Coordinates of N, CA, C and O in Angstrom, one line a residue:
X127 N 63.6 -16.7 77.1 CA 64.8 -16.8 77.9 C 65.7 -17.9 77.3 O 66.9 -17.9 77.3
X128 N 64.8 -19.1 76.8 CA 65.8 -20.3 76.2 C 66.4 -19.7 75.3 O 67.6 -19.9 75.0
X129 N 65.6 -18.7 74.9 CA 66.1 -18.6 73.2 C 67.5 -17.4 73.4 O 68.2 -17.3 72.4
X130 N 67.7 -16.7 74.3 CA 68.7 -15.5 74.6 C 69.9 -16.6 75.5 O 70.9 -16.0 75.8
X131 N 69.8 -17.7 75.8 CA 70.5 -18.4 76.5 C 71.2 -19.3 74.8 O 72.4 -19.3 74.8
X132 N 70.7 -19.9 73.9 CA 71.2 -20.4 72.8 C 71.9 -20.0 72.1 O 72.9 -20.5 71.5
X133 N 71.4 -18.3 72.1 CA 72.2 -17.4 70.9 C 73.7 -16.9 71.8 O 74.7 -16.8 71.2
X134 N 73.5 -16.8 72.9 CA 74.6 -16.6 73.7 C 75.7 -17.7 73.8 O 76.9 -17.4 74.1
X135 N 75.5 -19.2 73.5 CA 76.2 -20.0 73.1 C 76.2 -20.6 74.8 O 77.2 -21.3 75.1
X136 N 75.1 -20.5 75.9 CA 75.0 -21.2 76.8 C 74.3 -22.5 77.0 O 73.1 -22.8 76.7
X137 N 75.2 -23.4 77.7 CA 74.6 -24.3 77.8 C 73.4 -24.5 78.5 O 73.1 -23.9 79.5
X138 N 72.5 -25.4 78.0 CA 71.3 -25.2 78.7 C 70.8 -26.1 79.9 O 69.7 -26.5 79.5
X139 N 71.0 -26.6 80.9 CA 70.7 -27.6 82.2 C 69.4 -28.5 81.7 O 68.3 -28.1 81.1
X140 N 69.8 -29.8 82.1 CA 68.7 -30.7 81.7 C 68.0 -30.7 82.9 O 68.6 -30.7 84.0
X141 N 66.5 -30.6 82.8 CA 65.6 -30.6 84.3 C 65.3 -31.7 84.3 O 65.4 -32.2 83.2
X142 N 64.9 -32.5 85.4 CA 64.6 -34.1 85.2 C 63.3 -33.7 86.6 O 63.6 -33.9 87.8
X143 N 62.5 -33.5 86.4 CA 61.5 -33.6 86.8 C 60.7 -34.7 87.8 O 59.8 -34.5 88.7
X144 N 61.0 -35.8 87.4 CA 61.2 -37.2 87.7 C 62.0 -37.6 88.8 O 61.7 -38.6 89.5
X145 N 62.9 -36.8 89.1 CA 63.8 -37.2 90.3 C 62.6 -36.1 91.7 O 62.5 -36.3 92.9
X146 N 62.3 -35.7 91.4 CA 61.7 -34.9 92.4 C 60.5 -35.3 93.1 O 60.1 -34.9 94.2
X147 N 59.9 -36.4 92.0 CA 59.4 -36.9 92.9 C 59.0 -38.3 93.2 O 58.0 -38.9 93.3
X148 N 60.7 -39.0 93.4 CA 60.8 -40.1 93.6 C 60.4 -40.0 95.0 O 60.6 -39.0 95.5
X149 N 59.9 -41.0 95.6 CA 59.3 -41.6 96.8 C 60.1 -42.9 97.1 O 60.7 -43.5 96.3
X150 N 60.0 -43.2 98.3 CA 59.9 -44.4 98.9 C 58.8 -45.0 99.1 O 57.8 -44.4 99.5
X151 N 59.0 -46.7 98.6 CA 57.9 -47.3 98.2 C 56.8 -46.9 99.9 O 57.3 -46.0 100.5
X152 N 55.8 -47.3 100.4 CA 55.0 -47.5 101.3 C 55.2 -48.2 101.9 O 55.3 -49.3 101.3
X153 N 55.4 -48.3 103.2 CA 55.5 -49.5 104.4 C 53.9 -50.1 104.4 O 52.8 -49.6 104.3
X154 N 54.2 -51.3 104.4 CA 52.5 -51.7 105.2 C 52.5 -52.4 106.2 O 53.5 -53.2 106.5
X155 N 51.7 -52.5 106.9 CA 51.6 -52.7 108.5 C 51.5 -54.2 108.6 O 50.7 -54.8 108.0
X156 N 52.6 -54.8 109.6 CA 52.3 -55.8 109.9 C 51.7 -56.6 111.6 O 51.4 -57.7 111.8
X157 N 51.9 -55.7 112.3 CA 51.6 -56.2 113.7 C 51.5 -55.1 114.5 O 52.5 -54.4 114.5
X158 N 50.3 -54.4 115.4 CA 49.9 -55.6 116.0 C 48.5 -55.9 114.4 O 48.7 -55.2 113.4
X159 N 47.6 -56.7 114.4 CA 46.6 -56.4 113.1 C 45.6 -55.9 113.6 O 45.3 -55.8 114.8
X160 N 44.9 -55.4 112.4 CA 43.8 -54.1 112.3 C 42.7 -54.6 112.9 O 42.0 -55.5 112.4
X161 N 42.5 -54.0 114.1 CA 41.3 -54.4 115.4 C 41.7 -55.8 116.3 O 41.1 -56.7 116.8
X162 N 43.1 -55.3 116.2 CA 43.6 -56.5 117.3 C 43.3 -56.0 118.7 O 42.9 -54.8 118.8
X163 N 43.5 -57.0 119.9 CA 43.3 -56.1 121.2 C 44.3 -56.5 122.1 O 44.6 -57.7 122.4
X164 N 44.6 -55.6 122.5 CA 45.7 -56.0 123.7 C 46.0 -55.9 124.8 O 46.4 -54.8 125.2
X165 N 46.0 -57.1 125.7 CA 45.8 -57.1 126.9 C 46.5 -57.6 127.9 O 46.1 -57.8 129.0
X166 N 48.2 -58.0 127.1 CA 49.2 -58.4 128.2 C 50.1 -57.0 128.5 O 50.9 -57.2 129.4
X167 N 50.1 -56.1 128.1 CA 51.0 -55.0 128.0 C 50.5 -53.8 127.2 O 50.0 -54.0 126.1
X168 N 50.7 -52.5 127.8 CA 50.3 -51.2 127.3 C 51.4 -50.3 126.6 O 51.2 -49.2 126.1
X169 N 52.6 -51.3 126.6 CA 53.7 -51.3 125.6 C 53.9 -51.8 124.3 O 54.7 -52.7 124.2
X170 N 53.4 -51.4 123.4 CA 52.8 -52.2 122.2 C 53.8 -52.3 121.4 O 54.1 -51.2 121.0
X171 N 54.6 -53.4 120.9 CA 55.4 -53.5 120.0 C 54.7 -53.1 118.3 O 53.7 -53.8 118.1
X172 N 54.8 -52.5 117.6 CA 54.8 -52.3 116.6 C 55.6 -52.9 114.9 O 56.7 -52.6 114.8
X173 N 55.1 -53.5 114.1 CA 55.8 -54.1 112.9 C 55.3 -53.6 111.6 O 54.1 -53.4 111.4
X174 N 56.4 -53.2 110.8 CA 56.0 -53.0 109.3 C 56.8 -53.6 108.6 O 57.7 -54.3 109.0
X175 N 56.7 -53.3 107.0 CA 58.0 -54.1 105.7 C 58.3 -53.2 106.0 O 57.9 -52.2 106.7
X176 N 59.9 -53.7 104.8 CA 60.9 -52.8 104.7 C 60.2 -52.0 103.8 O 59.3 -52.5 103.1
X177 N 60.7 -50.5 103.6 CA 60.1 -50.1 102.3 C 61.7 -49.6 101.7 O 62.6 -48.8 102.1
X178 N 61.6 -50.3 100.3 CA 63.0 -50.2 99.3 C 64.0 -48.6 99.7 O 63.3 -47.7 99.3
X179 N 64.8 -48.3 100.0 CA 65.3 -46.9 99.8 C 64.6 -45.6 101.2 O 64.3 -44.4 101.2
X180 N 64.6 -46.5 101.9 CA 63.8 -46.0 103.1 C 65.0 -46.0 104.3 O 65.4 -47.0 104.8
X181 N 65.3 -44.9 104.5 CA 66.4 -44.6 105.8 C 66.2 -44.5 107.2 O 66.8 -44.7 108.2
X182 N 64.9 -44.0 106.9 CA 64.2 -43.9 108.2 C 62.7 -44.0 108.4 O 62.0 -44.0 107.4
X183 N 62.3 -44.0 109.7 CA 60.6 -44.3 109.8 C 59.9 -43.6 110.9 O 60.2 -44.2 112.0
X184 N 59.2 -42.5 111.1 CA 58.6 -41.9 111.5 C 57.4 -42.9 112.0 O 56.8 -43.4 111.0
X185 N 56.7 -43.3 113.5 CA 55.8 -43.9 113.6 C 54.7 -43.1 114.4 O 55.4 -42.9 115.4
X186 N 54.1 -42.8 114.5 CA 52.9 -42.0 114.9 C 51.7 -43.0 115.4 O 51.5 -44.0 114.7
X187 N 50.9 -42.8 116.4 CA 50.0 -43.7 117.4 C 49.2 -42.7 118.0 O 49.5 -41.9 118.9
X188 N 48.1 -42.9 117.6 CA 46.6 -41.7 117.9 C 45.6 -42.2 118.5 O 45.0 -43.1 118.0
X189 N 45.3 -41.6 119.7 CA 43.9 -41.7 120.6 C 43.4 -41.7 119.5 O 43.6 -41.0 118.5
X190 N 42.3 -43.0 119.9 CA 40.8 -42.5 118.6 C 39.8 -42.5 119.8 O 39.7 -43.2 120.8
X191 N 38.9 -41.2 119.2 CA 37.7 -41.1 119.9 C 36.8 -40.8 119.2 O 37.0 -40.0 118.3
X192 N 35.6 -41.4 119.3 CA 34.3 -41.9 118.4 C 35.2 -42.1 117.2 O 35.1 -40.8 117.0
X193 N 35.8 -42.3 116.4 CA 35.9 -43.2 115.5 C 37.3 -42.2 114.5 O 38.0 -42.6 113.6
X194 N 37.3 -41.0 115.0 CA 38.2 -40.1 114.8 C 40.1 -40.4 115.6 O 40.7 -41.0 116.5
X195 N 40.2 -40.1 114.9 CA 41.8 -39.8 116.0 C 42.6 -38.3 116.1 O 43.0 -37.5 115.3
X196 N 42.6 -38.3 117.3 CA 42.4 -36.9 117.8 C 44.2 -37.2 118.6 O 45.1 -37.7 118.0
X197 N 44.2 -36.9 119.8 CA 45.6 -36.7 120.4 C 46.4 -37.7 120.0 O 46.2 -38.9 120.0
X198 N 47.8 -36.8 119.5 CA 49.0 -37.7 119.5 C 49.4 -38.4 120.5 O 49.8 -37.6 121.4
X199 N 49.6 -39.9 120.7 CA 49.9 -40.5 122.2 C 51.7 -40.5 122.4 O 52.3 -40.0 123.4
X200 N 52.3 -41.1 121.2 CA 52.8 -42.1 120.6 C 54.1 -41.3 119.3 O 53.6 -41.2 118.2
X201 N 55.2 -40.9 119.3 CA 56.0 -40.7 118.5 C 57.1 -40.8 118.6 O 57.7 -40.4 119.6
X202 N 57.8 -41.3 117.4 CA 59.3 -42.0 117.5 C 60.2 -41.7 115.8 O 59.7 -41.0 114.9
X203 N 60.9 -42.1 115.8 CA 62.1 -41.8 114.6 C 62.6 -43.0 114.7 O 63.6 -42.8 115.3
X204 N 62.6 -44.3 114.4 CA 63.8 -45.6 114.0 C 64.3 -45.4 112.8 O 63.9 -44.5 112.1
X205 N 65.4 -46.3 112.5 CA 65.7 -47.0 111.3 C 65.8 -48.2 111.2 O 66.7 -48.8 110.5
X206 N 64.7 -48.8 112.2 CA 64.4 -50.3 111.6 C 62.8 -50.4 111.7 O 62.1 -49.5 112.0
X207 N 62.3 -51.8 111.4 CA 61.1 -51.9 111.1 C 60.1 -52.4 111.8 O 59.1 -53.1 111.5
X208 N 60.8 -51.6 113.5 CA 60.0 -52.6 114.5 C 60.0 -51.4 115.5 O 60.8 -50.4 115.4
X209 N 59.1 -51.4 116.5 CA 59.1 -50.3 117.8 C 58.5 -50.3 118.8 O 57.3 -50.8 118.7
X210 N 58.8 -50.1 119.4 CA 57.7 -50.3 121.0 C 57.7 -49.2 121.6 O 58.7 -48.5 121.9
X211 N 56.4 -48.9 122.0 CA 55.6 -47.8 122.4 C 55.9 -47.3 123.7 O 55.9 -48.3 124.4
X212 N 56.3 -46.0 124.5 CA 55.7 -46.0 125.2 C 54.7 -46.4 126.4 O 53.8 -46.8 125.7
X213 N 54.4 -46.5 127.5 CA 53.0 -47.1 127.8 C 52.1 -46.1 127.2 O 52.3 -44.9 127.2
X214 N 51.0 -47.0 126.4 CA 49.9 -46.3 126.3 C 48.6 -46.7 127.1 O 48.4 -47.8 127.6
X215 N 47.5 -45.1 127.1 CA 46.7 -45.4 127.8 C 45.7 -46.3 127.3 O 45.6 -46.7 126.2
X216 N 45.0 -46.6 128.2 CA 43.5 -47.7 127.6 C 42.5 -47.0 126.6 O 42.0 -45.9 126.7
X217 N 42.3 -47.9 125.6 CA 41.2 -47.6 124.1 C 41.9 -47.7 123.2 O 43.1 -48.1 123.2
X218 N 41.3 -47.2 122.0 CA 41.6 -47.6 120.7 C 42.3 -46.7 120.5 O 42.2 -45.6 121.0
X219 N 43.5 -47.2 119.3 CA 45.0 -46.1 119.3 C 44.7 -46.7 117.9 O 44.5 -47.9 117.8
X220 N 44.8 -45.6 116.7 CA 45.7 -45.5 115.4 C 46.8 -45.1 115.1 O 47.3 -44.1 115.7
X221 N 47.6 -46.0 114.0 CA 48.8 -45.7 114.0 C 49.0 -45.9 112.4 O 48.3 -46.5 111.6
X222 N 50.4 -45.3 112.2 CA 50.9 -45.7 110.8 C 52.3 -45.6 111.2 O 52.6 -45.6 112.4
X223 N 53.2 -45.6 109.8 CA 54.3 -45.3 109.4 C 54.6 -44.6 108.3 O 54.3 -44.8 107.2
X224 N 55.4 -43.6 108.7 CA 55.9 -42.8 107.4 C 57.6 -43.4 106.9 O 58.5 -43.6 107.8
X225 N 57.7 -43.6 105.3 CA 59.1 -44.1 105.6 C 59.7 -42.5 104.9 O 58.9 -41.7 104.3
X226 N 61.1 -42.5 105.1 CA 61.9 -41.5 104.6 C 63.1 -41.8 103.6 O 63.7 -42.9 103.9
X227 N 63.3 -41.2 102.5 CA 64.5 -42.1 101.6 C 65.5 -40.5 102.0 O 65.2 -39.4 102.4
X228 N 66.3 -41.0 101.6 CA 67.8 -40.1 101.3 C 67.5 -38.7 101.5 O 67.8 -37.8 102.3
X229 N 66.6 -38.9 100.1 CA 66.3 -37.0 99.7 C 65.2 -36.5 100.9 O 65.0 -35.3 100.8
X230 N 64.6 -37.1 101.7 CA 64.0 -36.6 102.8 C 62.3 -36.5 102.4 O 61.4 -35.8 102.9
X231 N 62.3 -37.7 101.2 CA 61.0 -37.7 100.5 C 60.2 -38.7 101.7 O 60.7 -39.6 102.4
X232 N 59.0 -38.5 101.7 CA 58.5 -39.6 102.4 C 57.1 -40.2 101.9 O 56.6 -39.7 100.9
X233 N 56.2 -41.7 102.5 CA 55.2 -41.9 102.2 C 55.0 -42.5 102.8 O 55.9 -43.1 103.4
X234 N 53.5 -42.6 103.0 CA 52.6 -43.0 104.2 C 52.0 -44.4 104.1 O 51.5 -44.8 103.0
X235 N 51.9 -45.6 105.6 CA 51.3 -46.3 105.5 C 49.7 -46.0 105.0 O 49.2 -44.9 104.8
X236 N 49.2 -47.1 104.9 CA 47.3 -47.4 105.1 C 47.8 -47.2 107.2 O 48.7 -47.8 107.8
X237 N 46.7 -46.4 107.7 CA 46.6 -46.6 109.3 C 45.8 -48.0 109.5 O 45.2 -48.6 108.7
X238 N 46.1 -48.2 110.7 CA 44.9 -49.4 111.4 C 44.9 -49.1 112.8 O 45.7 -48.4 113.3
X239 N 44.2 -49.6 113.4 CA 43.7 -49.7 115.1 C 44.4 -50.9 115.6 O 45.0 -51.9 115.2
X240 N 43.9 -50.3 116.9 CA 44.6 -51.7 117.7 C 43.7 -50.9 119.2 O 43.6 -49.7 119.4
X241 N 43.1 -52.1 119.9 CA 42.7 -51.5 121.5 C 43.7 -52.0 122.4 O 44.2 -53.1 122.3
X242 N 44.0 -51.1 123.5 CA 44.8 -51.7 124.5 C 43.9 -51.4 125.7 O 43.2 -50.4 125.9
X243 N 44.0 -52.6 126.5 CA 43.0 -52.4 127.8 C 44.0 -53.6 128.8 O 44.2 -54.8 128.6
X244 N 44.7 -52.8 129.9 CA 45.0 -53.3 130.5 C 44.1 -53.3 132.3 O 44.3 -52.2 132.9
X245 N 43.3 -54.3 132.8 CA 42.6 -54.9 133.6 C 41.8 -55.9 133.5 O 41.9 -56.5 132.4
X246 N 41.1 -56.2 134.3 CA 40.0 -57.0 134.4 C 39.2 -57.4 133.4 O 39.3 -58.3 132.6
X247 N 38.5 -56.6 133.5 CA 37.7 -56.7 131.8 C 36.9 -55.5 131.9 O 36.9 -54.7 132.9
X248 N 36.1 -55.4 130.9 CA 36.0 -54.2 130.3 C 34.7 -54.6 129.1 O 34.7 -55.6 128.4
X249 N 33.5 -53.4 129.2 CA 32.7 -53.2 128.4 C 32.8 -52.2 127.6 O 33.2 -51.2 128.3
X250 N 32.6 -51.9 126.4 CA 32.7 -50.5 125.0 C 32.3 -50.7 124.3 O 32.0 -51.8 124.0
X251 N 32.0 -49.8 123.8 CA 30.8 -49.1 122.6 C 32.1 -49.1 121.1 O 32.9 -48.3 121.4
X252 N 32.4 -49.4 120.3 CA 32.8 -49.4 119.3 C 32.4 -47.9 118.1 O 31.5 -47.1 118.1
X253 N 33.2 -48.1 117.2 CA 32.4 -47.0 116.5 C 31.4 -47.0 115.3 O 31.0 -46.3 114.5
X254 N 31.2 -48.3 115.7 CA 29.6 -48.8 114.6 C 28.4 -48.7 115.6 O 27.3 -48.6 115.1
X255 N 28.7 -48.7 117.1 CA 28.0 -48.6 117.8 C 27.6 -50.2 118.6 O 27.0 -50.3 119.7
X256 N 28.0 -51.3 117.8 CA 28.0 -52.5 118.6 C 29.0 -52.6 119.6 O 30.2 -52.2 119.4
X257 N 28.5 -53.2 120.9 CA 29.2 -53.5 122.2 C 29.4 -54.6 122.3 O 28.6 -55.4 121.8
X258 N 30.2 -54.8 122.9 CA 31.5 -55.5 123.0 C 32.6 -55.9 124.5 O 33.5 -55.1 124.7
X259 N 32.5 -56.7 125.1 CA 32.8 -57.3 126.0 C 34.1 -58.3 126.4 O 34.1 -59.4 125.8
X260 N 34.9 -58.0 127.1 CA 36.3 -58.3 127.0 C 37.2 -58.8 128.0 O 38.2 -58.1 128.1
X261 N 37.1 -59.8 128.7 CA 37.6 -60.3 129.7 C 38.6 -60.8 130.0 O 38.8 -61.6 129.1
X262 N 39.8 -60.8 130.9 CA 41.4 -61.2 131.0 C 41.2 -62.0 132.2 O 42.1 -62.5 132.8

């Protein structure tokens, strides 16, 4: 085909391969930190970096059960690097960030945990299996 496109005296399009799969760098998580627990509010503010060329940020926040994360609690669209949840329910919730650049490319935090338990206090089983005890 190049070669019937040459003899014909057509120009031939430069492919740049490279643009296709530029990315936006990775957000990484800054707040709340990985196995923090929280127990003044079931509204969890959320923090990450900027990531370079990143227009937007998809945040995502997952029931974990036994050690898995199973139901979506938690989902939003910003264009900044901060967010607050929903109320969520009591236990452990994973979450990330996806950032988005221009071309609608995206890339994914590292996840981490966070427990929210709003009462009294509270005994749980973890997912190593040590217990754990928690009083407000």
């Amino acid at each position: 085909m190049l070669a019937v496109l040459l003899l014909l005296g057509c120009e031939v399009p430069e492919l740049n391969f490279d643009n296709e799969l530029d990315r936006p760098e990775a957000p990484q998580l800054l707040s709340p930190a990985d196995e923090a627990v929280i127990t003044e509010t079931n509204e969890v503010t959320l923090e990450w970096s900027t990531a370079p060329d990143a227009v937007e940020y998809h945040v995502e926040v997952f029931d974990e059960k036994d050690g898995y994360s199973s139901e979506e609690e938690f989902r939003s669209s910003v264009a900044t690097e901060t967010d607050t949840t929903s109320p969520l329910s009591n236990g452990w919730k994973r979450w990330r960030v996806e950032a988005v650049n221009p071309e609608g490319r995206v890339s994914y935090s590292s996840s981490s945990r966070f427990f929210v338990y709003i009462g009294t206090s509270i005994t749980f089983t973890d997912t190593f299996g040590g217990i754990a005890a928690y009083s407000v």
